[in-house]
mmCIF file of N, CA and C in Angstrom:
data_model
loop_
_atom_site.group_PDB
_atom_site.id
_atom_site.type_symbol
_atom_site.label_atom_id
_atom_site.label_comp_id
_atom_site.label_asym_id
_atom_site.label_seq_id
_atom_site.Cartn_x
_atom_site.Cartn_y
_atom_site.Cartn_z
ATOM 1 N N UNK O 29 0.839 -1.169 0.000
ATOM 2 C CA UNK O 29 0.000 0.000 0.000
ATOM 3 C C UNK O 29 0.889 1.239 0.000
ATOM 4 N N UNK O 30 0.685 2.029 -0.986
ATOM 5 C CA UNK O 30 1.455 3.396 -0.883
ATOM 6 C C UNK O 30 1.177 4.428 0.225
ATOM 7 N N UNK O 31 2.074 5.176 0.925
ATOM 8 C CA UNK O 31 2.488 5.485 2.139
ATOM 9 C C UNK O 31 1.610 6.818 1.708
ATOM 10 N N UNK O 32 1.151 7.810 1.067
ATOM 11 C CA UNK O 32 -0.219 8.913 0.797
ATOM 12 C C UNK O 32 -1.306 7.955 1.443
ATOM 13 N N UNK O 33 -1.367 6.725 0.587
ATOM 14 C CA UNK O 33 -2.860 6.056 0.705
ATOM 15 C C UNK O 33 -3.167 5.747 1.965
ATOM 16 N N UNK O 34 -2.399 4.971 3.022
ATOM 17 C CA UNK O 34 -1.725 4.600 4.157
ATOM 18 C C UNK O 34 -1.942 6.295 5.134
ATOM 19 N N UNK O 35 -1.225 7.095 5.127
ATOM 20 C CA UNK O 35 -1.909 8.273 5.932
ATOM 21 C C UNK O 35 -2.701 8.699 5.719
ATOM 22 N N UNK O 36 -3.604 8.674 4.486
ATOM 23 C CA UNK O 36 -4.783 9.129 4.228
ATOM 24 C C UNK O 36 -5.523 8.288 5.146
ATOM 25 N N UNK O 37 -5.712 7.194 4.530
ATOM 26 C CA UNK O 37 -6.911 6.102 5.838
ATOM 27 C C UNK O 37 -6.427 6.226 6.895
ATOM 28 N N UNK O 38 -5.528 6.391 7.617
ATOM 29 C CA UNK O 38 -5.118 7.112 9.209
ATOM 30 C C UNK O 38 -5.656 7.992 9.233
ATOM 31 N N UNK O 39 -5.865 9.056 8.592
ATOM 32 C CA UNK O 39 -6.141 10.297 9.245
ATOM 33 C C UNK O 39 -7.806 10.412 8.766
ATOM 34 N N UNK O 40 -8.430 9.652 8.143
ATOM 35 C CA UNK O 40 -10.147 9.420 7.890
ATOM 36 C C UNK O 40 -10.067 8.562 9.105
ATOM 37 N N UNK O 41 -9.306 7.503 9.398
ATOM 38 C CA UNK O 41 -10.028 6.695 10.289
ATOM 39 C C UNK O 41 -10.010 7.096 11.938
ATOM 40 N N UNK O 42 -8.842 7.765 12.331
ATOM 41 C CA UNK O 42 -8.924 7.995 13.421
ATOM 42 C C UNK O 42 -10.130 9.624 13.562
ATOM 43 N N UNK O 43 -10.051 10.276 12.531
ATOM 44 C CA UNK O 43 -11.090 11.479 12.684
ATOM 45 C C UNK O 43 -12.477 10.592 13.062
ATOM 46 N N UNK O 44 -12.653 9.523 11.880
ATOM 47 C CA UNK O 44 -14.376 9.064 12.715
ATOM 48 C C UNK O 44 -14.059 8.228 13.669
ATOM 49 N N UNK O 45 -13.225 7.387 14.425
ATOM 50 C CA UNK O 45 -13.055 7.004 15.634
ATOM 51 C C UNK O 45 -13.275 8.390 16.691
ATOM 52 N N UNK O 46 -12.690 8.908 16.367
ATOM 53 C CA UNK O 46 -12.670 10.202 17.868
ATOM 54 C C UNK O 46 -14.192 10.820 17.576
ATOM 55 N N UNK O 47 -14.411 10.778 16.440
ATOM 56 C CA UNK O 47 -16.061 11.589 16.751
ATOM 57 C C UNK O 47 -16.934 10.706 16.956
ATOM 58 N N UNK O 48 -16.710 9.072 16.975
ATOM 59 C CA UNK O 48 -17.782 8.228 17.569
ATOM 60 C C UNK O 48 -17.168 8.183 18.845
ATOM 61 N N UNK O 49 -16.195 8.400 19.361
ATOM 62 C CA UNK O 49 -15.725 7.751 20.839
ATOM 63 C C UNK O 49 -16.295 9.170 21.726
ATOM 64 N N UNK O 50 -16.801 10.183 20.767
ATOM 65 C CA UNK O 50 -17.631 11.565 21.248
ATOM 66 C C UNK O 50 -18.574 11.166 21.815
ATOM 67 N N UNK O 51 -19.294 10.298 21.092
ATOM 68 C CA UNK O 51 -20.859 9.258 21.914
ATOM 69 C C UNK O 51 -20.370 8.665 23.097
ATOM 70 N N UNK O 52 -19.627 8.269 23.669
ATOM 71 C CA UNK O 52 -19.107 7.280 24.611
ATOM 72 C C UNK O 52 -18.870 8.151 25.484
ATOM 73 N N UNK O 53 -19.743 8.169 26.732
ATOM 74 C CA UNK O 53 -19.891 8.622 28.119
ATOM 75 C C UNK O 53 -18.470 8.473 28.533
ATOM 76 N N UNK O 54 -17.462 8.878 29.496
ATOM 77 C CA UNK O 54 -16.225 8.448 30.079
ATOM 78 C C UNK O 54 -16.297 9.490 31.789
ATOM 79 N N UNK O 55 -17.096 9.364 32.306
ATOM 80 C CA UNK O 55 -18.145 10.065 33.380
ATOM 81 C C UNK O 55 -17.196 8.862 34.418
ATOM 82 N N UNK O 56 -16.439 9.979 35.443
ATOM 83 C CA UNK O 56 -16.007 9.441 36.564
ATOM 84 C C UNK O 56 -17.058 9.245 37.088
ATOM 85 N N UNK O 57 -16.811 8.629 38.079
ATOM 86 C CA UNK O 57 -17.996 7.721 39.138
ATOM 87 C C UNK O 57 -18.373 8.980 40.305
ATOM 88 N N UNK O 58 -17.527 9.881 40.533
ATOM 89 C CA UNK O 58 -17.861 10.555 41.589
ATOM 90 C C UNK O 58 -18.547 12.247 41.310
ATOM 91 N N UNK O 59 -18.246 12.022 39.451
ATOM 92 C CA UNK O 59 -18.621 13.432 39.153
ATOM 93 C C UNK O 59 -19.593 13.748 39.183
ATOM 94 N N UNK O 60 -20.584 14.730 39.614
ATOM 95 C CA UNK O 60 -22.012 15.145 39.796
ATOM 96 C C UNK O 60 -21.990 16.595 39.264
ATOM 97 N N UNK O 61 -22.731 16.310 38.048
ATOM 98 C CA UNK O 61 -23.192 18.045 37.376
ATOM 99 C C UNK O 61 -22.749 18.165 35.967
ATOM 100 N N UNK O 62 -21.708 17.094 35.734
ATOM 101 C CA UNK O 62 -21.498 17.240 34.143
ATOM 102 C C UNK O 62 -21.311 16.024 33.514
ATOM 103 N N UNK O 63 -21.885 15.527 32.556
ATOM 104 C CA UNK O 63 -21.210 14.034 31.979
ATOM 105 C C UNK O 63 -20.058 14.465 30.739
ATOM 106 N N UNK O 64 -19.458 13.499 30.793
ATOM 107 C CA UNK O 64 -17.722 13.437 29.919
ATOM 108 C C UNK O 64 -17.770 12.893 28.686
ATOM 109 N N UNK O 65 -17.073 13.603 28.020
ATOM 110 C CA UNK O 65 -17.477 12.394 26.693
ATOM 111 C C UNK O 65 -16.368 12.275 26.340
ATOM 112 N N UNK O 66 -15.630 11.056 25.147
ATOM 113 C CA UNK O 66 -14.194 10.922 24.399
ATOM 114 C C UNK O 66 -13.435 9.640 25.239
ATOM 115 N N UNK O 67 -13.242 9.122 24.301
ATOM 116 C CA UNK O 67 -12.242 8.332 24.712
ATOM 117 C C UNK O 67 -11.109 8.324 24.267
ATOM 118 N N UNK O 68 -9.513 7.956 24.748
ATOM 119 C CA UNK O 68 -9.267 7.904 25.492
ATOM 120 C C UNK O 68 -9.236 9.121 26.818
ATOM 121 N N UNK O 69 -8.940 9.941 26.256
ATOM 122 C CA UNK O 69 -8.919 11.283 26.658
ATOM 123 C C UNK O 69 -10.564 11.952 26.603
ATOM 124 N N UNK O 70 -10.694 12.633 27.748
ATOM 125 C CA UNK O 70 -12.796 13.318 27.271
ATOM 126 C C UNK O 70 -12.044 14.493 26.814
ATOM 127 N N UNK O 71 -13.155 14.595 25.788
ATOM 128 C CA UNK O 71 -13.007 16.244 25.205
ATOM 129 C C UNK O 71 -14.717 17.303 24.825
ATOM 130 N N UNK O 72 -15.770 16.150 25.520
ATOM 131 C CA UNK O 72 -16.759 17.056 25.072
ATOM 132 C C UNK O 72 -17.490 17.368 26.852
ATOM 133 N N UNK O 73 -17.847 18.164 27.134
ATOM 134 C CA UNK O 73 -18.334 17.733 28.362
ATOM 135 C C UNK O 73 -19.918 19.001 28.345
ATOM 136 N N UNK O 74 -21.040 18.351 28.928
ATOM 137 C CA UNK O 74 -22.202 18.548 28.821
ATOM 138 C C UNK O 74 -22.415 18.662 30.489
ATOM 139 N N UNK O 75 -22.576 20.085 30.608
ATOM 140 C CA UNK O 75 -23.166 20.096 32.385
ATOM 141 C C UNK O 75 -24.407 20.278 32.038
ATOM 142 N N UNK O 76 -24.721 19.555 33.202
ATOM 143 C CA UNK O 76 -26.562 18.896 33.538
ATOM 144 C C UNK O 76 -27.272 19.908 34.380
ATOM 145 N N UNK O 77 -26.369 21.110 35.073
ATOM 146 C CA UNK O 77 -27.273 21.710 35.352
ATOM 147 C C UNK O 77 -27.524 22.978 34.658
ATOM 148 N N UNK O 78 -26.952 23.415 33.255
ATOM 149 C CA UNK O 78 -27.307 23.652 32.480
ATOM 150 C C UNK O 78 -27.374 23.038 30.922
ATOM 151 N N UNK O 79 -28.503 22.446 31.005
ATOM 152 C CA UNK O 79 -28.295 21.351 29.928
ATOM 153 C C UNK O 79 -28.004 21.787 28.291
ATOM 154 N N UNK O 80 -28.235 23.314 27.889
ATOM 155 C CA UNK O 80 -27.826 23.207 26.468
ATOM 156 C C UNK O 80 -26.015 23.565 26.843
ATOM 157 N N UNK O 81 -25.565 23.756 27.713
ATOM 158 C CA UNK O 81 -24.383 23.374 27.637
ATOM 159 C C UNK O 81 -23.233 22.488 27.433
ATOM 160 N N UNK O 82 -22.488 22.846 26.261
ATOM 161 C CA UNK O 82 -21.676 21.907 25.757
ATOM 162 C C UNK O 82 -20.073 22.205 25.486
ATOM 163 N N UNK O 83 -18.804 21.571 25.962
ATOM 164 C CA UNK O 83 -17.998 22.299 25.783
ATOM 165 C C UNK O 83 -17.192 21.440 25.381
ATOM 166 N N UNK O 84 -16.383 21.567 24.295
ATOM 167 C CA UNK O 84 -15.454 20.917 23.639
ATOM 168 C C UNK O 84 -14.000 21.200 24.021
ATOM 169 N N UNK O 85 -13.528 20.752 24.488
ATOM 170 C CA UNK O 85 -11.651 20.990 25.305
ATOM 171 C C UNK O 85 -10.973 20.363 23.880
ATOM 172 N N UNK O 86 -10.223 21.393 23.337
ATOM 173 C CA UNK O 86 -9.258 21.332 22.390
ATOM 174 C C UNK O 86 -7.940 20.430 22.251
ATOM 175 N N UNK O 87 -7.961 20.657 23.399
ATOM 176 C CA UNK O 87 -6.465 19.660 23.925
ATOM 177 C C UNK O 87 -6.614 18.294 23.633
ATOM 178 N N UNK O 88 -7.853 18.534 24.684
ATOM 179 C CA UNK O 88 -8.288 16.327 24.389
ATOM 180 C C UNK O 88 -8.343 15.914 22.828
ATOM 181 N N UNK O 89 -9.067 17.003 22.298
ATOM 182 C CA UNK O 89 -9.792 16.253 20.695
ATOM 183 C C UNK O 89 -8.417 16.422 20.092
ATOM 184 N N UNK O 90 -7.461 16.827 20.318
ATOM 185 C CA UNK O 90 -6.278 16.826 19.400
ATOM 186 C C UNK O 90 -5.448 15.963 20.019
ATOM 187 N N UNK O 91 -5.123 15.182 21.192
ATOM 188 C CA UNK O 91 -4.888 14.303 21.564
ATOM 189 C C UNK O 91 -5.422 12.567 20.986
ATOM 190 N N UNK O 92 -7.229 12.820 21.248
ATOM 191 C CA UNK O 92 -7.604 11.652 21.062
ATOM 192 C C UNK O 92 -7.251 11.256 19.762
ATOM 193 N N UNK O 93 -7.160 12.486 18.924
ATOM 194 C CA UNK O 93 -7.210 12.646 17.291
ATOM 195 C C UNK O 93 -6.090 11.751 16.815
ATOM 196 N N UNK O 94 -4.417 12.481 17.335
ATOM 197 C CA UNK O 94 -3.514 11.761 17.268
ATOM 198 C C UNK O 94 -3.474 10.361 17.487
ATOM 199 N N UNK O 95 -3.677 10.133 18.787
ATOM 200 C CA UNK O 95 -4.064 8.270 19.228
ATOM 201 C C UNK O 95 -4.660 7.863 18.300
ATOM 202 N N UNK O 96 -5.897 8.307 18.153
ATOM 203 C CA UNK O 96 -6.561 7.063 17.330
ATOM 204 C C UNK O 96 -5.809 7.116 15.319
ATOM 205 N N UNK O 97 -4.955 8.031 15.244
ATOM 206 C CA UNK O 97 -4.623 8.221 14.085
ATOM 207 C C UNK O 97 -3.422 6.993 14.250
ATOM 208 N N UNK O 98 -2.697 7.184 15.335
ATOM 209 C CA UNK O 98 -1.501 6.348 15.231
ATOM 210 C C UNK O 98 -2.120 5.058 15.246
ATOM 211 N N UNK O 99 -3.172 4.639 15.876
ATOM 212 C CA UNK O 99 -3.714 3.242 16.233
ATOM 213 C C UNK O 99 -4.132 2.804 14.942
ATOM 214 N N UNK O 100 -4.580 3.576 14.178
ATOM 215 C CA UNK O 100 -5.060 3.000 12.639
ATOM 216 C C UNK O 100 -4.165 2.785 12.000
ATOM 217 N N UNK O 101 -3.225 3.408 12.013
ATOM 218 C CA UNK O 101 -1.812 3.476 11.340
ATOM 219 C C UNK O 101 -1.136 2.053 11.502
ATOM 220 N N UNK O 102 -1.251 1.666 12.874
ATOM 221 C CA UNK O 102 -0.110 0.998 12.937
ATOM 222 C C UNK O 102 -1.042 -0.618 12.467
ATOM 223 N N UNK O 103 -2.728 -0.357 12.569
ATOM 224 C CA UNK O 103 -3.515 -1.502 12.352
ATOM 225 C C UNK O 103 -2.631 -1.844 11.210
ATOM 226 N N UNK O 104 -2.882 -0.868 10.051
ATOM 227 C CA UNK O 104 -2.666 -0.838 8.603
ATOM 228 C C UNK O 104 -1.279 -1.665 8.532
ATOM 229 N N UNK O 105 -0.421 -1.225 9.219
ATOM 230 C CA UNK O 105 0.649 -1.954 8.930
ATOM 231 C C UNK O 105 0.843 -3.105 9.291
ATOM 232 N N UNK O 106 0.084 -3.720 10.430
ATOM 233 C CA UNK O 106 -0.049 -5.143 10.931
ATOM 234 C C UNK O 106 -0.263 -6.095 9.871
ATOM 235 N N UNK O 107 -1.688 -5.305 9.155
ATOM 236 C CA UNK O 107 -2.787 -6.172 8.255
ATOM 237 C C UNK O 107 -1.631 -6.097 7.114
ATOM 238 N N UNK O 108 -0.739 -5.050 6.542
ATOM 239 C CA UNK O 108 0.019 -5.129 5.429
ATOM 240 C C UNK O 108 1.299 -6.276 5.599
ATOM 241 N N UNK O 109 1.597 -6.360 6.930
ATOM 242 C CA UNK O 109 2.537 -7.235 7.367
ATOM 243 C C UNK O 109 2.075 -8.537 6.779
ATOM 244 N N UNK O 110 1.088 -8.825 7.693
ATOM 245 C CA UNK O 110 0.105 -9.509 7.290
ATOM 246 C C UNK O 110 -0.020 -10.400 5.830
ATOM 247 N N UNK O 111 -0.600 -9.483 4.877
ATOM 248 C CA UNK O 111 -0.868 -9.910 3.664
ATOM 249 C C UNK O 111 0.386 -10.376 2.878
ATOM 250 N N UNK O 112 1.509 -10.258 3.631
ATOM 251 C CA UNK O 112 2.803 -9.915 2.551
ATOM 252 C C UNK O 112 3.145 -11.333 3.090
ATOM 253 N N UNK O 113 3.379 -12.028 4.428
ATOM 254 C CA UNK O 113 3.591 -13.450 4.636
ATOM 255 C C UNK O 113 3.057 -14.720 3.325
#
């Protein structure tokens, strides 16, 4: 697989990983007043006692972004390992 094609699907796949891992609650057990969202890292957080509130932390989503970019990345190269045996 050519190495454009190869960071291209890294960087599509980890963008919709981090905006589905946006759906995924990550709500410590003791927190009361806001639920967490993002995995590994939260980056969206929704306080409940004002509920159209929504706040996106920059840091995390460019964090999770990276992770899940490298994690696809390195899938790709497993599965290319892979195919080449």
């Amino acid at each position: 697989m050519k190495q454009e094609i190869k960071f291209g699907t890294s960087i599509v796949g980890g963008v919709v990983i981090t905006m589905l891992t946006g759906l995924v609650s990550s709500t410590s057990k003791g927190l009361v007043g806001a639920v967490w969202y993002g995995y590994p890292l939260n980056w969206v957080n929704k306080l409940i006692t004002y509920p159209t509130a929504w706040r996106i932390q920059l840091g995390g989503l460019v964090v999770d972004l990276v992770f899940w970019f490298v994690v696809v990345l390195i899938a790709l190269m497993v599965v290319e390992r892979l195919k080449g045996k």
